[in-house]
XYZ file of C-alpha atoms in Angstrom:
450
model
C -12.460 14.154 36.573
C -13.997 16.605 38.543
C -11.996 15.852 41.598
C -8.361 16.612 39.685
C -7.458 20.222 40.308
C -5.867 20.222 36.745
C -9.298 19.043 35.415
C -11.323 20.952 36.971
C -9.269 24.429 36.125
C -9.022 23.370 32.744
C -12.847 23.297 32.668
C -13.605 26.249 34.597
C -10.827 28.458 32.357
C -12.703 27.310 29.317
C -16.162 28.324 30.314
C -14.782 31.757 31.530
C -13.052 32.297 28.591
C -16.054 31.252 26.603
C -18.485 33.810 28.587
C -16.561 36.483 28.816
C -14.503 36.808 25.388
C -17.003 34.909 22.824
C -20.293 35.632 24.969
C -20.676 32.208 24.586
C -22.946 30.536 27.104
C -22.439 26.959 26.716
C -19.460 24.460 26.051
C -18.425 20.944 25.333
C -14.840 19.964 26.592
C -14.068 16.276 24.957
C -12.376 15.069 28.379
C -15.211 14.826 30.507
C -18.282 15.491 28.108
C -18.210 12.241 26.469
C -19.216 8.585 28.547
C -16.422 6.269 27.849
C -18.011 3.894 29.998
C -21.189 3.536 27.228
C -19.803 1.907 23.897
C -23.209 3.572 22.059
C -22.517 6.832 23.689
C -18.852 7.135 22.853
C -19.462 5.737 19.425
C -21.802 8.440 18.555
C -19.726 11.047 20.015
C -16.816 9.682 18.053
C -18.692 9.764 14.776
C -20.073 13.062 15.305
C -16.824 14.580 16.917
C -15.796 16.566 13.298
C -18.922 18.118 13.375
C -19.088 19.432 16.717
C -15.541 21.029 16.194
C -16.908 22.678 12.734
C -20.372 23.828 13.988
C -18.591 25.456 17.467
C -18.622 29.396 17.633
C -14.440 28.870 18.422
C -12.524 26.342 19.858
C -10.114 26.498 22.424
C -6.607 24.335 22.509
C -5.170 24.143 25.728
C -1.567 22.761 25.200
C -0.136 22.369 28.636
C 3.546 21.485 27.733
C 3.904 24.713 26.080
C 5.387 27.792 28.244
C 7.823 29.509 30.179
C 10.548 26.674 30.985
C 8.509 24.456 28.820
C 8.199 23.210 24.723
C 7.891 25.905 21.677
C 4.825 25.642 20.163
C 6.053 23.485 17.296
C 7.388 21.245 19.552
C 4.191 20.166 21.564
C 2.883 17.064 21.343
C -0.117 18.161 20.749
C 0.556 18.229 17.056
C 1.340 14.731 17.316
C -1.536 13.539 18.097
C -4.001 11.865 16.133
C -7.132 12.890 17.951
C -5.772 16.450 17.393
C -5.999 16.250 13.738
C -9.697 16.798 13.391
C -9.357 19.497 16.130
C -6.582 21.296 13.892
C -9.026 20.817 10.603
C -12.217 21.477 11.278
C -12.888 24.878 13.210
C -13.056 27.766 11.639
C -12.016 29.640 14.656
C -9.501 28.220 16.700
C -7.708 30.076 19.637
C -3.995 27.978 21.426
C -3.294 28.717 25.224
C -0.418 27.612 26.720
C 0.033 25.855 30.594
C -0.505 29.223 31.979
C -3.738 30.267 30.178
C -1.937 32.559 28.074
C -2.919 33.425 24.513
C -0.577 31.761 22.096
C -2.673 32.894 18.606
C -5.354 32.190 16.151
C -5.237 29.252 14.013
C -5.744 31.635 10.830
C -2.454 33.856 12.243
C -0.381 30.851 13.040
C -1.092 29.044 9.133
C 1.770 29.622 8.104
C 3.665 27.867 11.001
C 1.334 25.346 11.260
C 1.554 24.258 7.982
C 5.068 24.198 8.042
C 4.611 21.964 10.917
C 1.852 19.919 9.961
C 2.118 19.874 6.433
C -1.063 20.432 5.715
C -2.250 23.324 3.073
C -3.008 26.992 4.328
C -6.554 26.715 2.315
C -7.314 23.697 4.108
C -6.791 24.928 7.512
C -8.854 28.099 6.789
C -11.253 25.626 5.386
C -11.196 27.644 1.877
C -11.513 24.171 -0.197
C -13.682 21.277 1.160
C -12.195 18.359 2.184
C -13.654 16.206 -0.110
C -11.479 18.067 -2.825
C -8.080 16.926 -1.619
C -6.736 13.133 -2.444
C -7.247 10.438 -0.320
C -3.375 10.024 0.060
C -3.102 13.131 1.068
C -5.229 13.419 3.889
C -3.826 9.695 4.962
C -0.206 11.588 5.057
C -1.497 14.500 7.447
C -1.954 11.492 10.175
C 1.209 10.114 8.920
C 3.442 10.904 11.906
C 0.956 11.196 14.662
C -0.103 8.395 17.275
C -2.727 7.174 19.287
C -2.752 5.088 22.781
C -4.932 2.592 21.368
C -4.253 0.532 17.874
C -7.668 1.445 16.810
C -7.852 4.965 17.457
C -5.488 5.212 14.363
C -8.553 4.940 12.373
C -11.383 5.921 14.278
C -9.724 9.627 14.651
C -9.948 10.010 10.335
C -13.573 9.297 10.262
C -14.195 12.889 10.296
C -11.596 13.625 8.293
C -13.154 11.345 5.236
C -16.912 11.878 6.369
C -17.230 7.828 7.107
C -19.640 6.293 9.880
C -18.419 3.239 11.067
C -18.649 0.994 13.813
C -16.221 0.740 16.214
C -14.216 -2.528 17.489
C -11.618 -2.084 19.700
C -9.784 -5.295 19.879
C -9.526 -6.216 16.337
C -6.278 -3.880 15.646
C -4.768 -2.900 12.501
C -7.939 -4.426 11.148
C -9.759 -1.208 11.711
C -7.483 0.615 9.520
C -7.881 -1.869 6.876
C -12.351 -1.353 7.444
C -11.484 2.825 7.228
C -9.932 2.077 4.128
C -12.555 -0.260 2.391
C -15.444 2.256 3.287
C -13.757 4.966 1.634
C -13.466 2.903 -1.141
C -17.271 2.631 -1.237
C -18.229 5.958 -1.384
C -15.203 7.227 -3.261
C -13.440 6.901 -6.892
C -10.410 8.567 -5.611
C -7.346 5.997 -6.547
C -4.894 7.807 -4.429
C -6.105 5.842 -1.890
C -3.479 2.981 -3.280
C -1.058 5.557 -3.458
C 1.103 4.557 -0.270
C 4.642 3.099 0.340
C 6.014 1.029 2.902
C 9.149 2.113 4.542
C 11.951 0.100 2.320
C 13.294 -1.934 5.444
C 10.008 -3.503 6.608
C 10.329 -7.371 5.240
C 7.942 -8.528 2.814
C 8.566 -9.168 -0.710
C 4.713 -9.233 -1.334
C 1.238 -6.450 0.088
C -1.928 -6.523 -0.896
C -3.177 -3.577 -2.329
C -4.272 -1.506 1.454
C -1.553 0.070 3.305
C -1.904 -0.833 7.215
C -1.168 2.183 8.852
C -1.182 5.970 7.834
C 2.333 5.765 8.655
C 2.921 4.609 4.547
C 1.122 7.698 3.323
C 3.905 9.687 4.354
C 5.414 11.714 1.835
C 2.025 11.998 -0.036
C 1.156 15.428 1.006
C 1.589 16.908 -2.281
C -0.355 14.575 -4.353
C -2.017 16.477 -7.048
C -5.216 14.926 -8.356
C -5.461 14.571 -12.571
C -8.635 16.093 -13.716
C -10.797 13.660 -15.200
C -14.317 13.229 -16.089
C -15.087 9.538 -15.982
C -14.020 7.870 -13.185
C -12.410 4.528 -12.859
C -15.110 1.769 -11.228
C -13.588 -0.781 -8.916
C -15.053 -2.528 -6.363
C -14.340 -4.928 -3.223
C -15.455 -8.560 -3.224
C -14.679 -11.536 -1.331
C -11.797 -12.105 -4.147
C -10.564 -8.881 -3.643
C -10.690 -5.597 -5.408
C -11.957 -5.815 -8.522
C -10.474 -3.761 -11.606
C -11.428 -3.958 -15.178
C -8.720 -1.468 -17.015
C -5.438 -1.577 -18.389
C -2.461 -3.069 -16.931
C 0.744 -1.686 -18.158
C 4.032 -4.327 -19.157
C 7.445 -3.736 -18.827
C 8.961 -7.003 -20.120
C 9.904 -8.652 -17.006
C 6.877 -10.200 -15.936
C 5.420 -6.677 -13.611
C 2.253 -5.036 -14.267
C 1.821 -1.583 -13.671
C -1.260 -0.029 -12.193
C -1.473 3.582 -13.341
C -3.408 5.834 -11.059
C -5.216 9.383 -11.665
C -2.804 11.155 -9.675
C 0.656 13.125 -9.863
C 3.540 14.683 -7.902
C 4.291 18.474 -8.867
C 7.171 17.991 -11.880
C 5.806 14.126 -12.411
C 3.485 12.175 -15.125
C 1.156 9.886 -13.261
C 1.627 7.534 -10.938
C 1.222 3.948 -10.880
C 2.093 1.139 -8.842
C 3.589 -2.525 -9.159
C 1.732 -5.856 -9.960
C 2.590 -9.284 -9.755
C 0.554 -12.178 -10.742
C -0.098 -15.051 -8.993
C -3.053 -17.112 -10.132
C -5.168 -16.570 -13.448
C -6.735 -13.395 -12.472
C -5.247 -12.337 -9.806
C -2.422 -9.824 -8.746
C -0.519 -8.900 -5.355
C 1.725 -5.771 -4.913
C 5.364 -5.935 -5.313
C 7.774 -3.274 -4.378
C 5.459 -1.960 -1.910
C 8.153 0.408 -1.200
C 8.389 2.268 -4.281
C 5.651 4.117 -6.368
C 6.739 4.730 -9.987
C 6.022 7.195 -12.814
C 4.216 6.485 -16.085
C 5.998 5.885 -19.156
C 4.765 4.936 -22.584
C 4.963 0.984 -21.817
C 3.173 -1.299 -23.284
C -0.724 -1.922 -21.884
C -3.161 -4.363 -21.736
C -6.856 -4.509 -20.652
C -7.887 -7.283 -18.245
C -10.176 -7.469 -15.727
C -8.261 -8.553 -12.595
C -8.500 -8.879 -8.852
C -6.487 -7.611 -5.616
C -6.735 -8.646 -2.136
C -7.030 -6.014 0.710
C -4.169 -7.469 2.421
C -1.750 -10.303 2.154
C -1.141 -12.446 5.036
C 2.472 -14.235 5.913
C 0.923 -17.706 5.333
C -0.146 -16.510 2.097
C 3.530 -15.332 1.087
C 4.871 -19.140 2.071
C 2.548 -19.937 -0.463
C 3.779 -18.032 -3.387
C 7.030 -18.538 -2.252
C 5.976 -22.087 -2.428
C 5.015 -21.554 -6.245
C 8.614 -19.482 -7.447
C 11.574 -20.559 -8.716
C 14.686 -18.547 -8.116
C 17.214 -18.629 -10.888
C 20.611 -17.106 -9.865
C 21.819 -16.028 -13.010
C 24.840 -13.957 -11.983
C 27.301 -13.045 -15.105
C 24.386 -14.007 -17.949
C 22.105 -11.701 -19.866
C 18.443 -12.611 -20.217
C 17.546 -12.684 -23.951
C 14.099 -14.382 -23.831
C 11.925 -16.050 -21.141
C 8.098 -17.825 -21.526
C 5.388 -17.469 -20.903
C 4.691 -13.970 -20.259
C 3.999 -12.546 -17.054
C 5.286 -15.422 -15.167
C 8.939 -14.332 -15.008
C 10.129 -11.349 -12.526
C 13.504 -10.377 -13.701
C 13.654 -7.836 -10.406
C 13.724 -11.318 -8.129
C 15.098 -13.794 -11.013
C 11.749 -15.699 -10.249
C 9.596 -18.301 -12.162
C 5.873 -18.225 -10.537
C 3.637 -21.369 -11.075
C 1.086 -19.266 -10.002
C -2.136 -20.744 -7.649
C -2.474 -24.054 -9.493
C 1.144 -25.276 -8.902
C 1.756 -26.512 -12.897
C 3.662 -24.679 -14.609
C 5.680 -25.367 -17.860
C 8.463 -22.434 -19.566
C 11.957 -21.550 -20.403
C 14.367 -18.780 -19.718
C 17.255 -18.007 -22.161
C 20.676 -16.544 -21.222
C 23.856 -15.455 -23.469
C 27.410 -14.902 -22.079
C 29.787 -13.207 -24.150
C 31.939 -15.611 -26.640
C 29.422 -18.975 -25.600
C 26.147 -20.395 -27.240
C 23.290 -19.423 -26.204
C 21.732 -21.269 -22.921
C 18.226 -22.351 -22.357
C 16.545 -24.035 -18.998
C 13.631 -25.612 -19.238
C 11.652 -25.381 -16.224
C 8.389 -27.514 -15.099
C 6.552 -27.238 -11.976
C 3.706 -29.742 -10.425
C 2.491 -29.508 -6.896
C 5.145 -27.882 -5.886
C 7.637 -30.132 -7.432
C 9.969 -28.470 -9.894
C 12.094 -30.080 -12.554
C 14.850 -28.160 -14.651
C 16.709 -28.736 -18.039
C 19.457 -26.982 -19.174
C 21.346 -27.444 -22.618
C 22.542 -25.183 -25.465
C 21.095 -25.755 -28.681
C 22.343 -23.232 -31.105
C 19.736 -23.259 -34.224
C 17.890 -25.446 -32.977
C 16.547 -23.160 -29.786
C 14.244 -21.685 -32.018
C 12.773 -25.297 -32.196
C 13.249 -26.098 -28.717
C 11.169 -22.705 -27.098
C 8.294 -24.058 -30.004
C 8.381 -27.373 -28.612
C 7.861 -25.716 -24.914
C 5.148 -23.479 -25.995
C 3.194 -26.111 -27.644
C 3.547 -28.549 -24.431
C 2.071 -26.007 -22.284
C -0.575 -25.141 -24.254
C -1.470 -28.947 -24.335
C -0.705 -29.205 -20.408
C -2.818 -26.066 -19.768
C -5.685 -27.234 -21.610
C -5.112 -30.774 -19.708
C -4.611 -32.824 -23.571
C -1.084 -34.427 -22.367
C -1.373 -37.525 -20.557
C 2.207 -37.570 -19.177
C 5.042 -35.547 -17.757
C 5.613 -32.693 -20.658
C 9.146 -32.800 -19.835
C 9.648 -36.302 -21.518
C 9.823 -34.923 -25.049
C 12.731 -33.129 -23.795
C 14.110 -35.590 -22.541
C 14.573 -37.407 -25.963
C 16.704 -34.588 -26.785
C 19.510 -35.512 -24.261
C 18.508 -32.191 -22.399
C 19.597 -32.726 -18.769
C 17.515 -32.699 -16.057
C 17.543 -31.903 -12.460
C 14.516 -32.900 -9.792
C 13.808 -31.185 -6.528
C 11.023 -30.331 -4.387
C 10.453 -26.876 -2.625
C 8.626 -26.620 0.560
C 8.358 -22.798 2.053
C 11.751 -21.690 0.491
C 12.752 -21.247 -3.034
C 15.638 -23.384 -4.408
C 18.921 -21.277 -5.559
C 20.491 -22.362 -9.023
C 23.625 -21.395 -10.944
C 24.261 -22.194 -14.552
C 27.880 -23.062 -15.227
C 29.019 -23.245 -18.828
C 32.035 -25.615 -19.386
C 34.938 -25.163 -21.954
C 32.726 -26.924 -24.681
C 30.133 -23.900 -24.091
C 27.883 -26.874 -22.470
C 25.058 -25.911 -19.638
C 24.893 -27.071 -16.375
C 22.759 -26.886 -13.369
C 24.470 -26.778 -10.185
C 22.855 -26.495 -6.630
């Protein structure tokens, strides 16, 4: 470092600057003041970074691709950065000098423009409300568009930014993003922290309930915080995070997950749930957050992992039915919270059995009712109209699951059915989900057709 002419002016420019204008005697410049070669060295130094930044007399931001001939100050890359960040945040005096050494301005007479630029608030960047004070999600947005060199660094540059210690592990990835996020969760009741979306083209019909990358806060930076007094408890185990509160229902088989936080103009915020196994849920629609309505609620306690894995979606995927219902109207469906009308989908859920019916109508025809039973990933389907006797016929299902899920029935529940000259169609699904039309013929008659 010392040998590089640009170095080595950059260093002595500081410490003249330092003397002579601050009467300053000492500094610390981050490029060659910190051992990269010692892991315990640069681990302290990164854990401690935000504090030498806030504790220093001034700090002085060299951005050398601003200038004569060069980039506007709103253009350097400097504020893309995600080292920077902390740099930007926690001074209270900060002085910019462009390539030649030239006073640009004070942080405090440059807010406005920096905010603009940065989106961050004017009384956070003259440190006027403690960071501590502003959501989760919204501190995860002000990182939202900057990058590091290294995977890592995405999370090891917030640490100060969320007042976390944590070890670092470079070579595990996006992993570290996902340990940021689960220590905050630790020492903070702050639910904003699930209040992230994924960009609507990135494939995957199913998250868990951590975002990967800062990059899905974006858009968050006005997330006001509801003022409550008793916080929600929720906790991470090796099932997932735990939640004992209320889910809301919509009718189509999603749960809602209402959070303690707002956009300016909006009710509160909550988030989608679908379940796959007794008591546990996975995010859907990762790629929309919704507002509260009055919908129906119910209190469960309830688990969500961290993350979801693409071997794990095969696996629900291996669990749904798809029902292509194009040109019917869903009147009823059972059981509850097993149907998702936004994916025409039938979940067996983790234990692979699975017994229910979904009920169309088409203008001018009988009603139509499938019959649909799942076990180990085999899936067998009835259709038939029934006109007054579908009353009967949904009974009939309701009391053969209840005898299947308390394990009473002895043989396929389907066989009652069967009697009833309902017909039947048998197919197994492995890592894809099986498309079916119902076709009604000119006596009003149900049929499955692949």
């Amino acid at each position: 470092m010392l040998l590089d002419p640009v170095g080595w002016k950059k260093i002595r420019r500081t410490c003249e600057i330092a003397l002579e204008k601050y009467k300053v005697n000492y500094a610390w410049v981050d490029t060659c003041c910190i051992n990269k070669e010692s892991s315990a060295e640069l681990q302290e130094a990164i854990n401690t970074m935000f504090r030498y930044y806030a504790d220093a007399i001034v700090c002085l931001t060299y951005l050398e691709d601003v200038g004569e001939g060069k980039k506007t100050f709103e253009k350097s890359r400097w504020f893309a950065r995600g080292w920077t960040l902390q740099e930007l945040i926690a001074p209270y005096h900060l002085e910019f000098y462009d390539t030649d050494w030239r006073s640009i301005g004070r942080k405090d007479t440059l807010v406005e423009g920096i905010c603009k630029i940065t989106k961050i608030p004017e009384n956070v960047l003259k440190r006027d409300v403690a960071l501590s004070k502003v959501p989760t999600a919204a501190r995860m947005s002000w990182a939202s568009r900057r990058e590091t060199t290294r995977e890592e660094d995405m999370a090891y540059c917030l640490l100060g930014i969320f007042d976390i210690n944590m070890p670092m592990l470079y070579g595990e990835g996006d992993k570290a993003f996902i340990r940021l996020q689960e220590e905050i969760i630790q020492q903070s009741a702050d639910m904003s922290i699930f209040l992230w979306a994924r960009h609507p083209f990135m494939p995957s019909a199913y998250s868990g309930l951590l975002a990967d990358s800062p990059a899905h806060f974006r858009g968050m930076h006005s997330v006001i915080e509801k003022p409550y007094f008793n916080p929600t408890e929720y906790r991470i185990t090796n099932r997932g995070i735990r939640f004992e509160l209320k889910l809301g229902l919509d009718g189509t088989g999603i749960r809602y997950l209402s959070l303690k936080h707002r956009f300016p103009g909006v009710n509160r915020c909550r988030i989608a749930l679908q379940r796959v196994a007794t008591d546990v849920y996975i995010r859907v629609n990762a790629d929309k957050i919704y507002s509260s309505s009055d919908i129906g609620q119910t209190e469960c306690a309830f688990y969500v992992p961290q993350r979801i894995t693409a071997s794990q979606c095969d696996i629900i995927e291996q669990q749904a039915l798809k029902i292509d219902c194009a040109g019917f109207v869903l009147t009823d469906h059972f059981p509850l919270g097993c149907w998702n009308s936004w994916n025409q989908r039938f979940h067996a859920h983790a234990t692979g059995a699975f017994l229910g019916y979904i009920e169309f109508r088409k203008p001018d025809y009988q009603p139509i009712a499938i019959i649909c039973h799942a076990m180990n990933g085999n899936w067998s389907c009835g259709v038939d109209h029934y006109g007054e006797r579908l009353d009967n016929l949904k009974e009939e299902v309701k009391d053969a699951r209840a005898l299947m899920w308390h394990g009473k029935n002895t043989k396929n529940p389907l066989a009652v059915f069967m009697d009833l000259e309902v017909g039947f169609h048998s197919f197994g699904i492995v890592k894809k989900t099986l498309h079916l039309r119902v076709s009604l013929d000119e006596g009003g008659i149900g049929h499955i057709c692949d």
